Amino acid sequence: MSSVAVLTQESFNEHRSGLLPEQTVVAGSSGAGDEDALPTYKDAFPPLPEKAASPEGTQESANAWTSKIRPLKSSVITQVFHVPLEERKYKDINQFGEGDQAKVCVDIMHKTGAHLELSMAKDQGLSIMVSGKLDAVMKARKEIVSRLQTQASATVAIPKEHHRFVIGKNGEKLQELELKTATKIQIPRPDDPSNQIKISGTKEGLEKAKHEILLISAEQDKRAVERVNIDKVYHPFITGAYNKLVGEMMQETGARINVPPPSVNKTEIVITGEKEQVALAVAMIKKIYEEKKKNATTIAVEVKKSQHKYVIGPKGNTLQEILERTGVSVEIPPSDSSSETVILRGEPDRLGQALTEVYAKANSYTVSSVSAPSWLHRFIIGKKGQNLAKITQQMPKVHIEFTEGEDKITLEGPTKDLQMVQSQIEAIVTDLVSRMDYAEISVDPKFHRHLIGKGGVNINRIKELHKVTVRIPPDNEKSNLIRIEGDPQGVQEAKKELLELASRMENERTKDLIIEQRFHRAIIGQKGEKIKEVRDKFPEVIINFPDPAQKSDIVQLRGPRTEVEKCSKFMQKMVAEMVENSFSVSVPIFKQFHKNIIGKGGANIKKIREETNTKIDLPAENSNSEMIVITGKKANCEAARNRILAIQKELVRCFCLIYLEVEVSIPSKLHNSLIGSKGRFVRSIMEECAFMCRVNTIKHLIQQTKSHTAELRAKPEYHKFLIGKGGGNIRKVRDSTGARIIFPTADDQDQELITVVGTEEAVREAQKELEELIKSLVRHLISFDHAAAPPAEAPVQENGETNGEVKEPGDPAAPKKCDVIVISGRKERCEAAIEALKALVPVTIEVEVPFELHRYIIGQKGSGIRKMMDEFEVNIQVPAPELQSDIISITGLANHLDRAKEGLLERVKELQAEQEDRALRSFKLTITVDPKYHPKIIGRKGAIITNIRTEHDVNIQFPEKNDENQDQITITGYEHKATAARDAIQAIVDELEEMISEDITLDSRVHARIIGARGKGIRKIMDEFKVDLRFPQSGAADPNIVTVMGRPELVDEAIDHLLNLEEEYMADVVESAKMAHIRPSGSSAAAMDESRGSSKGFVVREAPWTTGSEKAPDMSSSEDFPSFGAPVATKASPWGPKRF
C-alpha cells in the first residue's frame, strides 16, 4: 500500500458536505510568530495502522484522521478523494503511475490549476489528494469523478416549464448543482418536447442531484402554467375585438392569458396563474373554441392584392371594426403571398353584413396614375412643396407619390377625392408641357466651375436673364451633361450662351507675370480698389495673386488669348510706372518744425504733395525720428525736398532772432488778460502770427493795457455775484464798455481788489457800472449764520487776562467755526436755501434684522447690498460678523431713508420666506429597493429617473458603491412631491417584480447576427416584445446562455422568436463552416507547464529529516518525487520501505 492514507466513508462524507475545506495548510509563511501556526509532521501525515499495532494505537490513528485541523489563514486547501476498485475506470495495476490514468491526471491539473497526487490502497482502490484554491479543487473533483470513476446515469422527470428554474439565471443554478453533486446534468432544449433531465455521475451524486432537482420542481408546483393549442383562425374570437374579450376573461379569472399575435405563426395559448384560476380560464377558452368551431362557417372572396391594405386598415383597425360590428373574423393572406383570396369566418347570418363591409372598405380607395415627364416633377411639386401642399390640404386623404426616373405620378385615395386630384394634376402637367422645354448640353467638367463663376455670378446672370433653371452636376458625379429647363425660347438662348462660354474657355490660355511682391499691395490698392479697376477693364480675365506668406512674384492671368495679352501689357505698364514712382528720399527736419511743415489743418504739406505729385510721410508724434520720407518720381522728390528744406531754413532764422533779441516783462496782474479764458487769447496769437510778429503784438497789447487803470474794492463773497452765472454779468460790462476787468486769483494777497484796464473813457464807464452793481448787492444781500457770530476778541495779555478779568473757557456745545455755513442773498431765498441745505444733510437710522440673514442681504461678493444702495441712493452698514449684532445702519437723505427701510424689510421677508421654503424642500424620504432594480429605475442614460425628478421637482439620491445600505434610495423635496416620487418608483418596482427571467441556450455563433449592427437587431426585438435581453459577456462559463426578462407571456413570445432566428441563422453558419478551411490547433507541453505556475511547497514542523541525520527529500529529484509514467529505481529513505 502507498504512503497516502485511505479515507473512511464517514470522513469522505464530511468532505462532500463541505466540512473538510477547513483542513487547510499554509503554502508559505515567514516570521517566528507564524511557525507555531504550521502543522506538525505527525498532524499532517499521521502514521497508518499496522496489523500488529495495539488497539490504542489504532484508535489514536483513527482519531488523527477523523479529528478536524484548526483553520489557517491560507486560501490553499487540500482534499482527498477515494475511488473504490469496482468503480475505477482504469484497473490495470501494473500501469500505476503511467498510461491513460496518468495522462488524465496531468490533463486535469493543466485544466483546473490544482495539484494532484495519486496512491493505491490495499483494496486496490484509488486515493487522490488534491491541493489548490477552493474553486480549482471543486473543478478538479468534478473532473476526477467523471474521468477516473465509472459513471452511472439516471433520469428525473419534472414539468417542462420547471426546467428554466433548474438552469437558473445565466446557467448559474445548473453550474452550482453540478459542482455540488459532482455530476453532469443534461436538460433538453426548449424545442425538445421531452421533460426528462439526464444525470450522470457517481451513485451518491446521482441521488443528491435528483433530490435537489425535485426540490426545485416542488417549489414551482405552487403555480400552474397551461398551454392550450387552438387553431390560429379561432384566435380572434378568443381575443375579441381590440382584445376586449381576453381582457374580460383575465379580469374575471385572475389568470394571465397570452395569445400569440397575428404576426407570429403559433397556435399555442399560454395561461399562467393559480391552479384554480388557470383551470377556469382554460375552460372558458375551450368553450369559446368549441362553440365557434361548431357554428362558424367560411366564405372565400377575391379582392385585389393592392386593396388588401384598405381592408386591414391602419394597424389592423379595420379588421377589428368588422369583428366588433359583425362578430366575423376576416383572414387576409400574408403580404409576401401572391394570393388574393380573403376568407370570412363567423356565424352564417353575420357573414353577409361582413362581406358588404369588406367590399366597401376595399373599394373605398382606388389607385390611379398620371403621365408626366420626370423632369417636370419638381415643377409640379413647386418650391418647398408649395404647389403640392395646396392640393393635399384640400384632399388630405389622397396620397401622391413621385418615383424618380419614371414618367408618371401615382395617386391613391378615396375615389371621389382621387378624381379631383387627378384632374388638377393633369391640368398642371398640360400647362407645364405647353410652356416649358428642356435641353441638355455636354461640357467638360473642368470648365463647370468657370461657367458658374465666382459666387455663382455667371450662372445666376444666365438664369435671371433667360428665366430658366440650369442644373450643373456636382464634381463627384463627373458628368458632362448640363440640363437647362424653362421657357422654350429662354432654354435655347441659355443653351447658346453656355455653349459660347464653353467654347471660349476651351480657347483660353494662362500666363504668368513676374512682378516683385513689394508691388502687389500697390497693384491691389486699398480695399482692392485698383485691381477692381483692372478687372472691370478686362472682365474676361481672371487675375490671381499669390498668398503673401508664399513670398512668390508670380501673378497668374487666365482668360481668352487676346484679352490675356492686353491685360498683361497693361499690368506691365502699371509696374513700370510704379518702379519709376518708387524713388524715395529721406529729409532730416528738426522735430519741433514738423508741425510748421504740416501747417494749420495740414495745409502746407497738402499743398506740397499736390504741387509736386509725391507721397510725403512724417514720423509719428511720439517717435524720436526726424526723417521725413518723400516717395515719387526722382525730379518730383527733389522739388519737394527743396521746398521742405526752405521752410526749415526760414523757421531756423526766425527762431534765432526771437531767442537772441526778445525779452518782455509783463506785470503779473495782466497775465490773465493776456492769456484769456482757458488760454484762448494767447493761443490765437500764437497760431495766427509768425514768430517775428508775436513780440510786436504783445508789446502793442501791453501799451494798450497801460493806457489807463482803475481799482475797485468789494468783498470776496460778492465777486461771484458780480461775475454772474457763466460770467454773464461781467461779460455784459466788458462788451458795453470795451474795458478789461481783472478779479484777484487765489494766490493774490489782496482778495478784495478788482482792476479795470482800458482806455480812459472805457475804464470810467466800467467803473461806474461795477459800483452800481456793488451798491445793489450791499442793499439787497443779508447774511445769515447757523449760530450767532462770536464777539470781537479783546487783546490778550501775557498772563492770559483780558482787561484785568480771567477769560472763561468757551461753551463746549457751541458749533465749531468749520461747521458754520454762511448763506447770502435775499431773505426769502436765504430761507429757502436753508431748508434745501437741511434736506441735504444725511441722516442715519437703524433697522433690526436677524443676524443669520446678514450674509444673504450682503449677497455674493457684496452684489446684494450694492444693488440696494444704488437703488435707494443710501449707504447701508452691516455690522462685522464677530459682533453678532442684529442692527443694520442706513445713512442717507431723509426722503430716501423710508424707502430704503421698506426695501430692506421687504428683502428680510423674502429671505425668511425662502428659509421656510428651504425647510419644506428639505423633507427626506427613504425607500428600500433591491439594488438589482436600480439600473432599471435609472433607465438608459438616466432617462427614467430624470423624468421622475423633473415631474415631481425632487432630488433622488442612489447609494454610493461603498455605502452599507445599498438598497436605500433617498428622495428630497416637498413632502407631497417626495411621496408622489416614491409612489412612482414603487410602481416601477412592482412592475419589475412581476417580471420573470428565463435563460435559453442560443448558439454563440448567431449572437452577433441577432444583436445586429450597433445593437439595432436586439433593440428591435426588445421594443417589439417589451422584454429585456442579456447576452453573455466574453469569458462566461457558458457562452450560449441568453437571459430573457419581462412579463411571462411576453418572455415566451420573445423566446420563440429568438429560437426561430437561431434556426434560420444556424443554417447559414453550418453552410459557411462547410466552405471554411479548418486550421489545426495544438498546444505545447512547455506552454502548459508555464501556465501551471510555480508552487512554494508544503511546510511542516518536526519532520524526520530535521530531528535526525537524515536529509530532507530533494524536491527536484525524480527518485524522491517521480513523475507520472517514469520508471524509478528502488532507494532506501527515511520514509521506510516503499510498499506497492
XYZ file of C-alpha atoms in Angstrom, residues 287-849:
563
model
C -65.853 26.696 -24.553
C -65.465 29.606 -26.987
C -63.347 27.448 -29.293
C -65.826 24.552 -29.350
C -68.751 26.886 -29.908
C -67.120 28.729 -32.819
C -65.773 25.514 -34.320
C -69.296 24.075 -34.318
C -71.264 27.104 -35.534
C -68.836 29.144 -37.669
C -68.726 28.830 -41.455
C -66.450 30.465 -44.010
C -66.755 32.404 -47.253
C -63.803 32.969 -49.615
C -63.851 36.069 -51.827
C -61.353 37.519 -54.272
C -60.046 41.004 -53.500
C -57.241 42.688 -55.419
C -53.925 42.460 -53.672
C -53.486 46.225 -53.818
C -56.775 46.642 -51.898
C -55.866 44.322 -49.025
C -54.276 47.122 -47.017
C -57.551 49.062 -47.099
C -59.383 46.047 -45.688
C -56.728 45.696 -42.953
C -56.706 49.388 -42.130
C -54.078 51.294 -40.126
C -52.624 48.929 -37.503
C -55.394 46.408 -38.285
C -58.141 48.730 -37.014
C -60.498 47.989 -39.923
C -60.382 44.246 -39.229
C -61.112 44.962 -35.562
C -64.050 47.193 -36.524
C -65.569 44.467 -38.699
C -65.061 41.911 -35.938
C -66.679 44.211 -33.370
C -69.705 45.059 -35.540
C -70.395 41.676 -37.102
C -68.539 39.112 -34.965
C -66.886 37.843 -38.174
C -63.143 37.293 -38.480
C -61.538 38.387 -41.748
C -58.390 36.455 -42.729
C -56.029 38.271 -45.101
C -53.204 36.342 -46.850
C -49.639 37.426 -45.939
C -48.146 40.324 -47.850
C -45.451 38.095 -49.343
C -48.088 35.749 -50.735
C -49.473 36.232 -54.242
C -52.923 35.007 -53.194
C -55.838 37.450 -53.468
C -58.322 35.269 -51.555
C -59.848 36.783 -48.423
C -61.627 34.379 -46.033
C -64.519 35.472 -43.810
C -65.228 33.205 -40.795
C -68.197 33.561 -38.459
C -71.891 32.929 -37.835
C -73.786 32.298 -41.130
C -76.294 35.108 -40.518
C -73.486 37.632 -39.992
C -71.324 36.765 -42.998
C -73.399 38.840 -45.457
C -73.002 42.043 -43.445
C -69.282 41.396 -43.016
C -68.842 40.735 -46.738
C -70.551 44.028 -47.544
C -68.198 45.898 -45.222
C -65.143 44.144 -46.698
C -66.086 45.176 -50.237
C -66.935 48.677 -49.070
C -63.536 49.077 -47.447
C -61.736 47.520 -50.422
C -63.439 49.798 -52.924
C -63.286 52.917 -50.756
C -59.789 53.578 -52.054
C -58.543 53.458 -55.648
C -55.143 53.755 -57.281
C -54.501 55.758 -60.421
C -51.580 57.325 -62.258
C -50.953 60.489 -64.277
C -48.402 60.613 -67.079
C -45.858 63.353 -66.519
C -42.226 63.610 -67.695
C -39.889 63.024 -64.779
C -38.116 66.337 -65.362
C -41.389 68.158 -64.712
C -41.918 66.530 -61.297
C -40.130 69.222 -59.335
C -42.123 71.967 -61.076
C -45.350 70.140 -60.193
C -44.212 69.859 -56.579
C -43.212 73.526 -56.504
C -40.685 75.371 -54.366
C -40.583 73.700 -50.943
C -43.644 71.672 -51.967
C -45.937 74.720 -52.248
C -47.919 73.519 -55.305
C -48.399 70.052 -53.892
C -49.354 71.418 -50.468
C -52.291 73.319 -51.982
C -53.702 70.075 -53.403
C -53.065 67.894 -50.332
C -54.595 70.472 -47.972
C -57.863 70.263 -49.891
C -57.732 66.454 -50.242
C -55.677 65.176 -47.288
C -56.772 61.548 -47.776
C -55.169 61.304 -51.217
C -51.583 60.073 -51.293
C -49.429 61.407 -54.171
C -46.218 59.526 -54.964
C -43.434 60.651 -57.321
C -40.960 57.963 -58.402
C -37.559 59.202 -59.548
C -36.800 58.296 -63.154
C -40.400 57.315 -64.002
C -42.619 59.451 -66.215
C -45.699 59.017 -64.084
C -47.285 60.145 -60.821
C -49.117 57.566 -58.668
C -52.298 58.626 -56.836
C -54.005 56.676 -54.076
C -57.080 57.564 -52.030
C -60.895 57.754 -51.889
C -62.415 57.555 -55.364
C -64.108 60.971 -55.428
C -61.173 62.817 -53.924
C -58.728 60.971 -56.183
C -60.626 62.006 -59.334
C -60.498 65.659 -58.318
C -56.776 65.497 -57.519
C -56.083 63.652 -60.764
C -57.845 66.320 -62.836
C -55.886 69.090 -61.044
C -52.530 67.393 -61.617
C -53.346 66.638 -65.256
C -54.176 70.324 -65.787
C -50.848 71.331 -64.189
C -48.950 68.825 -66.375
C -50.686 70.028 -69.561
C -49.888 73.636 -68.716
C -46.230 72.892 -67.941
C -45.744 70.803 -71.104
C -47.200 73.591 -73.267
C -44.992 76.361 -71.887
C -41.809 74.585 -70.790
C -38.981 72.793 -72.503
C -35.587 71.411 -71.625
C -32.244 70.936 -73.292
C -29.034 69.129 -72.430
C -25.538 70.178 -73.449
C -22.210 68.430 -72.940
C -19.383 70.453 -71.359
C -16.103 69.168 -69.964
C -16.381 69.072 -66.124
C -13.158 71.082 -65.758
C -14.992 74.118 -67.158
C -18.084 73.766 -64.938
C -16.792 75.974 -62.139
C -15.844 78.663 -64.657
C -19.346 78.547 -66.111
C -20.715 79.009 -62.578
C -18.349 81.911 -61.900
C -17.152 83.339 -58.620
C -20.001 83.104 -56.137
C -22.257 81.835 -58.955
C -22.219 85.205 -60.693
C -22.160 83.813 -64.280
C -24.815 81.116 -63.924
C -27.097 83.364 -61.867
C -26.917 86.027 -64.551
C -27.929 83.498 -67.221
C -30.788 82.179 -65.068
C -32.194 85.662 -64.407
C -31.703 86.880 -67.963
C -33.396 83.947 -69.698
C -35.787 82.880 -66.902
C -34.533 79.284 -66.865
C -33.094 76.814 -64.379
C -29.690 75.321 -65.092
C -28.544 72.124 -63.371
C -24.775 71.647 -63.412
C -23.777 68.244 -61.950
C -21.581 68.313 -58.822
C -17.886 67.417 -59.110
C -18.315 63.971 -57.550
C -20.693 62.866 -60.338
C -18.082 63.526 -63.060
C -20.867 64.060 -65.621
C -20.609 66.179 -68.785
C -24.357 66.857 -69.098
C -25.746 70.259 -68.143
C -29.556 70.425 -68.108
C -31.481 73.622 -68.928
C -35.202 73.831 -68.167
C -37.736 76.620 -68.602
C -39.433 78.655 -71.306
C -38.604 77.147 -74.777
C -37.132 80.386 -76.105
C -35.182 81.036 -72.903
C -33.851 77.480 -72.947
C -32.489 77.919 -76.479
C -30.893 81.286 -75.671
C -29.331 79.992 -72.469
C -28.069 76.930 -74.318
C -26.463 79.130 -76.971
C -24.790 81.372 -74.367
C -23.474 78.454 -72.316
C -22.044 76.788 -75.417
C -20.331 80.049 -76.372
C -18.838 80.346 -72.892
C -17.667 76.739 -73.041
C -16.035 77.180 -76.470
C -14.380 80.372 -75.284
C -12.968 78.574 -72.283
C -11.578 75.865 -74.486
C -9.566 78.591 -76.243
C -8.416 80.324 -73.066
C -4.765 80.499 -72.022
C -2.924 81.021 -68.790
C 0.015 83.402 -68.456
C 2.350 84.037 -65.541
C 3.653 87.571 -64.926
C 6.773 88.149 -62.840
C 6.006 91.125 -60.584
C 8.005 91.813 -57.438
C 5.976 91.045 -54.369
C 6.580 94.531 -52.936
C 4.369 95.935 -55.731
C 1.459 93.510 -55.159
C -0.211 95.611 -52.471
C 0.141 98.746 -54.573
C -1.442 96.996 -57.603
C -4.332 95.684 -55.482
C -4.812 99.076 -53.814
C -6.655 99.997 -50.657
C -9.609 97.593 -50.203
C -8.888 96.212 -53.685
C -9.911 99.414 -55.489
C -7.092 99.449 -58.098
C -7.286 95.760 -59.030
C -11.064 96.147 -59.331
C -10.483 98.798 -62.000
C -8.203 96.387 -63.875
C -10.749 93.547 -63.618
C -13.545 95.840 -64.783
C -11.413 96.816 -67.784
C -10.685 93.143 -68.577
C -13.760 91.286 -67.228
C -12.969 88.047 -69.060
C -9.525 87.742 -67.461
C -9.098 86.098 -64.051
C -6.189 87.619 -62.071
C -4.761 85.558 -59.222
C -2.169 86.966 -56.786
C -0.063 84.572 -54.698
C -0.522 84.243 -50.932
C 1.732 86.822 -49.151
C 3.087 84.030 -46.965
C 4.490 82.263 -50.056
C 6.642 85.288 -50.965
C 6.125 84.500 -54.640
C 6.491 87.016 -57.500
C 4.217 85.119 -59.930
C 0.853 86.706 -60.799
C -1.363 84.396 -62.898
C -3.649 85.635 -65.679
C -6.248 83.314 -67.242
C -8.796 84.007 -69.957
C -9.165 84.383 -73.745
C -5.825 84.641 -75.502
C -6.213 88.215 -76.826
C -7.641 89.540 -73.562
C -4.863 87.937 -71.537
C -2.227 89.606 -73.741
C -3.889 93.019 -73.393
C -4.191 92.642 -69.625
C -0.563 91.515 -69.401
C 0.697 94.592 -71.246
C -1.471 96.892 -69.135
C -0.194 95.440 -65.868
C 3.421 95.566 -67.050
C 2.930 99.247 -67.822
C 1.494 99.745 -64.297
C 4.530 98.055 -62.799
C 6.899 100.194 -64.861
C 5.190 103.353 -63.595
C 5.409 102.047 -60.038
C 9.101 101.372 -60.449
C 9.560 104.905 -61.775
C 7.471 106.378 -58.972
C 9.077 104.321 -56.267
C 12.123 106.630 -55.946
C 12.448 107.591 -52.293
C 14.444 110.231 -50.448
C 14.683 110.985 -46.709
C 14.977 114.577 -45.447
C 16.146 115.314 -41.854
C 13.988 118.108 -40.335
C 14.127 119.377 -36.726
C 11.350 117.662 -34.760
C 9.992 120.994 -33.430
C 9.480 122.253 -37.011
C 7.364 119.269 -38.195
C 4.140 120.952 -37.151
C 5.078 124.077 -39.103
C 5.775 121.985 -42.194
C 2.384 120.326 -41.811
C 0.728 123.694 -41.317
C -2.650 124.557 -39.906
C -5.038 121.721 -40.740
C -2.303 120.122 -42.891
C -2.436 122.995 -45.395
C 1.348 123.260 -46.042
C 2.034 119.545 -46.510
C -1.062 119.058 -48.651
C -0.004 121.878 -50.935
C 3.496 120.426 -51.372
C 2.077 116.950 -52.146
C -0.319 118.259 -54.774
C 2.149 120.552 -56.493
C 4.999 118.001 -56.610
C 2.816 114.853 -57.087
C 4.696 112.967 -54.369
C 3.923 110.961 -51.284
C 5.300 112.545 -48.081
C 5.382 110.519 -44.829
C 6.173 112.175 -41.475
C 7.148 110.220 -38.359
C 4.605 109.802 -35.576
C 4.453 112.467 -32.845
C 5.693 110.055 -30.179
C 8.585 108.948 -32.396
C 12.097 110.351 -31.912
C 12.798 110.189 -35.644
C 13.354 113.489 -37.535
C 13.337 111.922 -41.039
C 10.599 112.910 -43.478
C 10.319 110.345 -46.342
C 9.362 111.553 -49.843
C 8.314 108.964 -52.482
C 7.617 109.514 -56.197
C 9.470 110.341 -59.369
C 13.038 111.445 -58.858
C 12.566 115.028 -60.125
C 9.380 115.480 -58.113
C 11.056 114.124 -54.952
C 13.917 116.626 -55.372
C 11.482 119.524 -55.762
C 9.518 118.503 -52.643
C 12.722 118.110 -50.629
C 13.910 121.616 -51.626
C 10.627 123.187 -50.571
C 10.658 121.450 -47.174
C 14.288 122.470 -46.568
C 13.415 126.085 -47.480
C 10.655 126.116 -44.817
C 13.069 124.755 -42.225
C 15.692 127.392 -43.123
C 13.222 130.235 -42.647
C 11.997 128.780 -39.353
C 15.530 128.483 -38.039
C 16.303 132.109 -38.909
C 13.162 133.380 -37.144
C 13.800 131.183 -34.160
C 17.312 132.578 -33.724
C 16.076 136.234 -33.884
C 13.445 135.652 -31.215
C 15.780 133.766 -28.976
C 18.525 136.417 -29.131
C 16.631 139.725 -29.153
C 13.291 139.425 -27.318
C 12.629 139.503 -23.594
C 9.320 141.032 -22.472
C 8.446 141.986 -18.901
C 4.693 141.850 -18.146
C 3.134 142.609 -14.708
C 1.592 139.529 -13.173
C -1.765 141.209 -12.769
C -2.015 141.429 -16.588
C -1.210 137.769 -17.236
C -4.850 136.658 -17.003
C -5.880 139.269 -19.551
C -3.145 138.220 -21.962
C -3.903 134.514 -21.559
C -7.631 134.890 -21.822
C -10.315 132.367 -20.862
C -8.714 128.916 -20.835
C -5.711 130.342 -22.723
C -7.701 131.107 -25.855
C -6.385 134.673 -26.335
C -2.683 133.910 -26.216
C -3.180 130.682 -28.223
C -4.899 132.593 -31.015
C -1.945 134.973 -31.160
C 0.494 132.070 -31.423
C -1.478 130.382 -34.193
C -2.235 133.440 -36.301
C 1.170 135.166 -36.193
C 4.638 134.067 -37.077
C 7.419 134.286 -34.518
C 8.584 137.797 -35.557
C 5.180 139.437 -35.260
C 4.250 137.825 -31.938
C 6.515 140.156 -29.971
C 5.157 143.265 -31.636
C 1.600 142.149 -30.938
C 2.363 141.537 -27.270
C 4.131 144.890 -26.968
C 1.196 146.663 -28.614
C -1.175 144.906 -26.226
C 0.904 145.989 -23.222
C 0.913 149.600 -24.420
C -2.836 149.416 -24.886
C -3.457 147.921 -21.416
C -1.234 150.522 -19.752
C -3.219 153.388 -21.206
C -5.485 153.667 -18.091
C -6.163 151.589 -14.968
C -8.721 151.895 -12.162
C -9.175 149.901 -8.979
C -12.348 148.944 -7.080
C -12.811 147.096 -3.823
C -15.514 144.571 -2.979
C -15.774 141.727 -0.506
C -14.665 138.416 -1.967
C -18.105 136.833 -1.345
C -19.602 139.456 -3.729
C -17.269 138.576 -6.595
C -19.292 135.588 -7.812
C -22.443 137.750 -7.957
C -20.545 140.428 -9.900
C -19.237 137.816 -12.366
C -22.649 136.142 -12.670
C -23.577 132.663 -13.836
C -21.155 131.589 -16.545
C -19.559 135.057 -16.442
C -22.730 136.629 -17.825
C -22.720 139.873 -15.724
C -19.046 140.741 -16.214
C -19.269 139.905 -19.929
C -22.024 142.480 -20.352
C -19.832 145.145 -18.724
C -16.848 144.226 -20.920
C -18.914 144.219 -24.114
C -20.642 147.528 -23.343
C -17.504 149.401 -22.274
C -14.618 147.666 -24.041
C -12.598 147.582 -20.790
C -10.997 144.507 -19.266
C -11.945 143.638 -15.650
C -9.469 141.542 -13.660
C -10.513 139.772 -10.445
C -7.906 138.579 -7.892
C -6.678 134.981 -8.057
C -6.374 132.627 -5.103
C -2.646 133.455 -4.837
C -3.137 137.234 -4.609
C -2.764 138.760 -1.136
C -5.461 141.384 -1.627
C -8.615 139.384 -2.316
C -10.885 142.496 -2.445
C -9.042 144.372 -5.240
C -10.727 144.466 -8.674
C -8.682 146.044 -11.508
C -10.238 147.696 -14.599
C -7.913 148.182 -17.624
C -8.587 150.038 -20.889
C -8.973 153.468 -22.381
C -9.813 156.257 -20.002
C -13.388 156.517 -21.182
C -13.917 152.734 -21.136
C -12.472 152.450 -17.633
C -14.716 155.234 -16.355
C -17.891 153.619 -17.725
C -16.926 150.159 -16.472
C -16.108 151.527 -13.026
C -19.468 153.268 -12.856
C -21.395 150.137 -13.786
C -19.444 147.987 -11.293
C -20.044 150.440 -8.453
C -23.788 150.373 -9.141
C -23.721 146.544 -9.056
C -21.862 146.575 -5.733
C -24.281 149.058 -4.154
C -27.225 146.971 -5.291
C -25.668 143.860 -3.730
C -24.975 145.637 -0.430
C -28.519 146.906 -0.299
C -30.256 143.579 -1.005
C -27.952 140.951 0.484
C -28.429 139.665 4.080
C -26.086 137.438 5.923
C -27.455 134.539 7.908
C -25.453 132.346 10.279
C -26.372 128.953 11.687
C -25.188 130.306 15.057
C -24.544 133.817 16.406
C -21.155 135.168 15.468
C -18.830 135.394 18.499
C -17.934 138.926 19.727
C -14.685 140.527 18.702
C -11.841 139.302 20.790
C -10.165 141.751 23.162
C -6.401 141.942 23.189
C -4.969 139.153 25.296
C -2.287 139.933 27.866
C 0.708 137.812 28.550
C -0.772 136.459 31.797
C -3.927 135.387 29.956
C -6.135 138.123 31.378
C -8.423 140.421 29.435
C -8.940 143.866 30.929
C -7.966 142.514 34.312
C -10.501 139.654 34.186
C -9.843 135.961 33.725
C -11.205 134.674 30.351
C -13.659 131.851 30.837
C -13.433 128.802 28.582
C -15.810 128.708 25.548
C -19.091 126.783 25.542
C -18.313 123.207 24.521
C -21.812 122.887 22.956
C -21.166 125.853 20.661
C -20.650 124.870 16.993
C -17.191 124.937 15.536
C -16.347 127.619 13.050
C -15.707 124.977 10.383
C -19.282 123.709 10.869
C -20.892 127.116 10.143
C -22.331 127.692 6.645
C -22.961 131.299 5.619
C -25.805 131.961 3.154
C -26.037 135.369 1.491
C -28.908 136.632 -0.605
C -32.398 137.931 -0.347
C -34.244 136.917 2.821
C -36.857 134.659 1.222
C -34.235 132.964 -0.947
C -31.890 132.508 2.012
C -34.661 130.823 3.984
C -35.422 128.537 1.060
C -31.710 127.755 0.774
C -31.561 126.882 4.496
C -34.428 124.391 4.052
C -32.775 122.943 0.963
C -29.439 122.547 2.808
C -31.122 120.891 5.758
C -32.730 118.444 3.344
C -29.245 117.616 2.023
C -27.842 116.789 5.482
C -27.561 112.920 5.686
C -29.447 111.129 8.472
C -28.777 107.685 9.963
C -31.439 105.232 11.111
C -31.116 101.696 12.485
C -33.094 98.667 11.340
C -33.225 95.374 13.254
C -32.518 92.395 11.014
